[in-house]
Amino acid sequence: QLQACGGGLVQAGGSLMLSCTASTRTFTDYAVGWFRQVPGMEREFVAGISRTGRNIKYVDFVKNRFTISRDKVKVYLQMNNLKPDDTAVYYCAADQVGNNAYILTKSADVDVWGPGTQVTVSS
């Protein structure tokens, strides 16, 4: 199971850090991604990190604002210069893989979803 926390209400231009933890001792066996969803829209990819943390990918609209990182037990999403359009429920997701370079970017490839955490950015 995954748990995400760190969401909240922030003004535009502010920062939040989300973190994702897993109940498994082998979290490093998983590529992890952050996705987000607003009502009426499909869940979309935000950022992904490989098992080792050496391979990272961002969707264009968060590049240079968001940073994904990980240690042995958590995956983090540092969100800076937040905009009202970043308002969404953010989900941590994981895919157990053997490829060290693999980055999780597609909802269809997710093995495990976290419950989501609300991020609200006021203008």
XYZ file of N, CA and C in Angstrom:
369
model
N 0.835 -1.190 0.000
C 0.000 0.000 0.000
C 0.876 1.248 0.000
N 0.333 2.319 -0.578
C 1.032 3.587 -0.628
C 0.262 4.622 0.169
N 0.998 5.552 0.739
C 0.390 6.678 1.435
C 1.078 7.948 0.972
N 0.291 8.920 0.565
C 0.822 10.212 0.160
C 0.373 11.254 1.168
N 1.245 12.171 1.469
C 0.889 13.257 2.363
C 1.646 14.515 1.953
N 1.245 15.633 2.527
C 1.912 16.895 2.259
C 1.077 17.887 1.498
N -0.114 17.483 1.075
C -0.970 18.414 0.367
C -1.500 19.494 1.289
N -2.173 20.459 0.685
C -2.740 21.544 1.477
C -3.114 22.713 0.620
N -3.356 23.838 1.295
C -3.735 25.080 0.628
C -2.552 26.039 0.661
N -2.242 26.595 -0.499
C -1.113 27.511 -0.587
C -1.461 28.607 -1.592
N -0.861 29.768 -1.419
C -1.074 30.848 -2.372
C -0.203 30.654 -3.607
N -0.633 31.219 -4.690
C 0.150 31.149 -5.920
C 1.565 31.667 -5.656
N 2.528 30.948 -6.197
C 3.929 31.274 -5.963
C 4.540 30.544 -4.786
N 3.700 29.902 -4.007
C 4.184 29.188 -2.836
C 4.692 27.797 -3.163
N 5.052 27.050 -2.121
C 5.651 25.722 -2.274
C 4.985 24.710 -1.355
N 5.014 23.480 -1.804
C 4.600 22.341 -0.994
C 5.502 21.168 -1.328
N 5.684 20.283 -0.362
C 6.394 19.034 -0.637
C 5.463 17.876 -0.322
N 5.253 17.039 -1.318
C 4.504 15.819 -1.125
C 5.470 14.675 -0.877
N 5.048 13.727 -0.073
C 5.866 12.535 0.124
C 4.995 11.297 -0.009
N 5.608 10.236 -0.432
C 4.922 8.973 -0.671
C 5.704 7.874 0.030
N 5.024 7.130 0.859
C 5.658 6.015 1.532
C 4.916 4.728 1.198
N 5.623 3.616 1.353
C 5.026 2.321 1.058
C 5.143 1.409 2.266
N 4.229 0.484 2.349
C 4.243 -0.457 3.465
C 5.210 -1.602 3.221
N 5.793 -1.669 2.030
C 6.720 -2.734 1.708
C 8.146 -2.337 2.073
N 8.946 -3.305 2.429
C 10.359 -3.049 2.727
C 11.185 -2.959 1.449
N 10.552 -3.302 0.325
C 11.275 -3.331 -0.945
C 10.785 -2.236 -1.878
N 10.612 -1.029 -1.335
C 10.131 0.089 -2.143
C 11.061 0.399 -3.297
N 12.340 0.066 -3.124
C 13.299 0.311 -4.187
C 13.131 -0.653 -5.359
N 12.225 -1.598 -5.255
C 11.896 -2.465 -6.394
C 10.880 -1.819 -7.325
N 10.411 -0.631 -6.944
C 9.333 0.005 -7.673
C 9.785 1.308 -8.334
N 9.385 1.474 -9.585
C 9.416 2.796 -10.191
C 8.182 3.534 -9.671
N 8.341 4.811 -9.395
C 7.263 5.574 -8.764
C 6.943 6.812 -9.585
N 5.672 7.101 -9.667
C 5.252 8.304 -10.376
C 4.242 9.084 -9.564
N 4.179 10.375 -9.860
C 3.135 11.242 -9.330
C 2.196 11.598 -10.484
N 0.917 11.466 -10.202
C -0.130 11.822 -11.157
C -1.064 12.806 -10.466
N -1.878 13.489 -11.247
C -2.850 14.379 -10.635
C -4.149 14.349 -11.436
N -5.200 14.734 -10.755
C -6.520 14.689 -11.384
C -7.395 15.810 -10.839
N -8.091 16.458 -11.768
C -9.105 17.435 -11.387
C -10.460 16.873 -11.780
N -11.515 17.297 -11.128
C -12.850 16.749 -11.433
C -13.204 16.898 -12.908
N -13.700 15.812 -13.477
C -14.122 15.832 -14.867
C -13.013 15.601 -15.868
N -11.783 15.461 -15.377
C -10.652 15.261 -16.280
C -9.993 13.916 -15.981
N -9.247 13.421 -16.956
C -8.507 12.188 -16.741
C -7.303 12.435 -15.835
N -6.905 11.393 -15.152
C -5.705 11.477 -14.339
C -4.507 11.636 -15.270
N -3.618 12.567 -14.923
C -2.488 12.840 -15.805
C -1.161 12.685 -15.082
N -0.176 12.313 -15.868
C 1.185 12.143 -15.355
C 1.790 13.501 -15.026
N 2.545 13.539 -13.917
C 3.247 14.753 -13.507
C 4.760 14.545 -13.507
N 5.206 13.503 -12.793
C 6.644 13.252 -12.681
C 6.859 11.790 -12.337
N 7.990 11.245 -12.783
C 8.298 9.860 -12.494
C 9.770 9.669 -12.215
N 10.077 8.658 -11.421
C 11.461 8.393 -11.042
C 11.686 6.892 -11.056
N 12.839 6.502 -11.548
C 13.156 5.088 -11.655
C 13.479 4.482 -10.293
N 13.668 3.182 -10.273
C 13.992 2.474 -9.037
C 15.209 3.072 -8.362
N 16.222 3.345 -9.133
C 17.484 3.825 -8.573
C 17.480 5.330 -8.316
N 16.520 6.038 -8.901
C 16.503 7.488 -8.791
C 17.349 8.197 -9.827
N 18.015 7.448 -10.679
C 18.916 8.062 -11.658
C 18.189 8.556 -12.895
N 16.999 8.050 -13.124
C 16.235 8.436 -14.313
C 14.947 9.112 -13.866
N 14.723 10.285 -14.418
C 13.601 11.123 -14.006
C 12.955 11.715 -15.242
N 11.637 11.908 -15.153
C 10.927 12.558 -16.250
C 9.831 13.436 -15.665
N 9.625 14.576 -16.321
C 8.566 15.506 -15.923
C 7.682 15.816 -17.125
N 6.438 16.094 -16.843
C 5.584 16.644 -17.886
C 5.995 18.100 -18.073
N 5.818 18.623 -19.262
C 6.368 19.936 -19.603
C 5.888 21.048 -18.672
N 4.648 21.024 -18.251
C 4.117 22.160 -17.506
C 4.597 22.234 -16.052
N 5.401 21.276 -15.605
C 5.960 21.367 -14.260
C 7.481 21.439 -14.277
N 8.077 21.345 -15.455
C 9.542 21.420 -15.536
C 10.034 22.739 -14.962
N 11.128 22.659 -14.244
C 11.767 23.808 -13.593
C 10.966 24.346 -12.412
N 9.876 23.684 -12.069
C 9.111 24.075 -10.870
C 9.017 22.915 -9.875
N 8.872 21.709 -10.386
C 8.717 20.532 -9.528
C 9.990 19.698 -9.591
N 10.303 19.044 -8.457
C 11.450 18.154 -8.390
C 11.045 16.862 -7.696
N 11.282 15.757 -8.381
C 10.999 14.447 -7.792
C 12.305 13.838 -7.319
N 12.264 13.167 -6.185
C 13.461 12.524 -5.642
C 13.008 11.361 -4.780
N 13.980 10.557 -4.380
C 13.630 9.411 -3.546
C 14.801 8.995 -2.690
N 14.470 8.347 -1.597
C 15.456 7.610 -0.819
C 14.940 6.179 -0.704
N 15.429 5.429 0.227
C 15.055 4.012 0.277
C 13.602 3.787 0.689
N 13.018 4.757 1.376
C 11.688 4.508 1.925
C 10.628 5.493 1.454
N 11.024 6.595 0.839
C 10.046 7.597 0.421
C 10.381 8.146 -0.961
N 9.339 8.625 -1.613
C 9.495 9.404 -2.835
C 8.880 10.774 -2.572
N 9.586 11.812 -3.002
C 9.180 13.172 -2.704
C 8.843 13.915 -3.999
N 7.950 14.868 -3.875
C 7.683 15.793 -4.965
C 7.702 17.203 -4.389
N 8.788 17.894 -4.626
C 8.916 19.280 -4.207
C 8.286 20.158 -5.268
N 7.297 20.928 -4.878
C 6.565 21.768 -5.826
C 6.782 23.228 -5.472
N 7.430 23.949 -6.355
C 7.720 25.365 -6.152
C 6.962 26.207 -7.175
N 6.840 27.485 -6.868
C 6.159 28.422 -7.771
C 4.814 27.852 -8.229
N 4.035 27.420 -7.276
C 2.751 26.796 -7.595
C 1.789 27.785 -8.231
N 0.981 27.270 -9.129
C 0.005 28.076 -9.859
C -1.396 27.539 -9.597
N -2.399 28.386 -9.758
C -3.776 27.896 -9.552
C -4.099 26.672 -10.407
N -3.511 26.576 -11.597
C -3.749 25.423 -12.465
C -3.157 24.129 -11.905
N -2.322 24.229 -10.885
C -1.768 23.032 -10.254
C -2.747 22.427 -9.250
N -3.854 23.095 -9.002
C -4.854 22.576 -8.077
C -5.409 21.253 -8.583
N -5.298 20.222 -7.750
C -5.720 18.876 -8.144
C -5.543 17.944 -6.949
N -6.052 16.747 -7.101
C -5.694 15.669 -6.185
C -4.464 14.980 -6.766
N -3.435 14.877 -5.971
C -2.181 14.279 -6.405
C -2.081 12.849 -5.883
N -1.716 11.955 -6.789
C -1.622 10.541 -6.459
C -0.199 10.038 -6.645
N 0.231 9.290 -5.666
C 1.465 8.538 -5.784
C 1.122 7.178 -6.374
N 1.959 6.666 -7.268
C 1.700 5.384 -7.901
C 3.009 4.639 -8.087
N 2.930 3.322 -8.118
C 4.141 2.510 -8.218
C 3.944 1.338 -9.165
N 5.038 0.965 -9.780
C 5.059 -0.159 -10.718
C 6.291 -0.999 -10.383
N 6.072 -2.242 -10.005
C 7.198 -3.101 -9.648
C 7.859 -3.613 -10.922
N 9.136 -3.266 -11.078
C 9.840 -3.599 -12.322
C 11.248 -4.062 -12.023
N 11.830 -4.748 -13.017
C 13.215 -5.174 -12.873
C 14.186 -4.262 -13.580
N 13.668 -3.377 -14.413
C 14.507 -2.468 -15.200
C 14.845 -1.237 -14.372
N 16.112 -1.032 -14.104
C 16.540 0.080 -13.258
C 16.290 1.444 -13.891
N 16.179 1.479 -15.210
C 16.028 2.758 -15.903
C 14.568 3.106 -16.211
N 13.673 2.207 -15.938
C 12.272 2.393 -16.298
C 11.633 3.515 -15.479
N 10.846 4.361 -16.173
C 10.123 5.446 -15.518
C 8.626 5.241 -15.741
N 7.884 5.263 -14.681
C 6.428 5.096 -14.749
C 5.779 6.389 -15.206
N 5.107 6.351 -16.354
C 4.451 7.554 -16.883
C 2.995 7.326 -17.268
N 2.560 6.096 -17.323
C 1.205 5.798 -17.798
C 0.364 5.173 -16.695
N -0.855 5.666 -16.577
C -1.769 5.116 -15.580
C -2.001 3.628 -15.786
N -2.012 3.192 -17.034
C -2.294 1.788 -17.339
C -1.213 0.850 -16.818
N -0.031 1.384 -16.539
C 1.085 0.552 -16.082
C 1.209 0.509 -14.566
N 0.347 1.209 -13.880
C 0.448 1.295 -12.427
C 0.002 -0.006 -11.760
N 0.830 -0.488 -10.836
C 0.467 -1.659 -10.026
C -0.296 -1.249 -8.767
N 0.148 -0.145 -8.184
C -0.418 0.272 -6.891
C -0.639 1.779 -6.900
N -1.827 2.203 -6.494
C -2.146 3.616 -6.344
C -2.252 3.974 -4.867
N -1.773 5.157 -4.533
C -2.056 5.710 -3.227
C -3.415 6.383 -3.243
N -3.932 6.793 -2.089
C -5.279 7.357 -1.995
C -5.409 8.801 -2.476
N -4.308 9.494 -2.662
C -4.372 10.869 -3.142
C -4.343 11.885 -2.020
N -3.796 13.046 -2.364
C -3.749 14.155 -1.427
C -4.108 15.440 -2.186
N -4.948 16.261 -1.569
C -5.455 17.453 -2.240
C -4.437 18.585 -2.164
N -4.180 19.193 -3.305
C -3.365 20.411 -3.380
C -4.246 21.505 -3.962
N -4.356 22.607 -3.228
C -5.169 23.729 -3.678
C -4.306 24.979 -3.693
N -4.252 25.635 -4.835
C -3.448 26.846 -4.995
C -4.392 28.001 -5.266
N -4.371 28.976 -4.365
C -5.253 30.125 -4.522
C -4.546 31.240 -5.279
N -5.316 32.010 -5.996
C -4.735 33.099 -6.803
C -4.633 34.385 -6.009
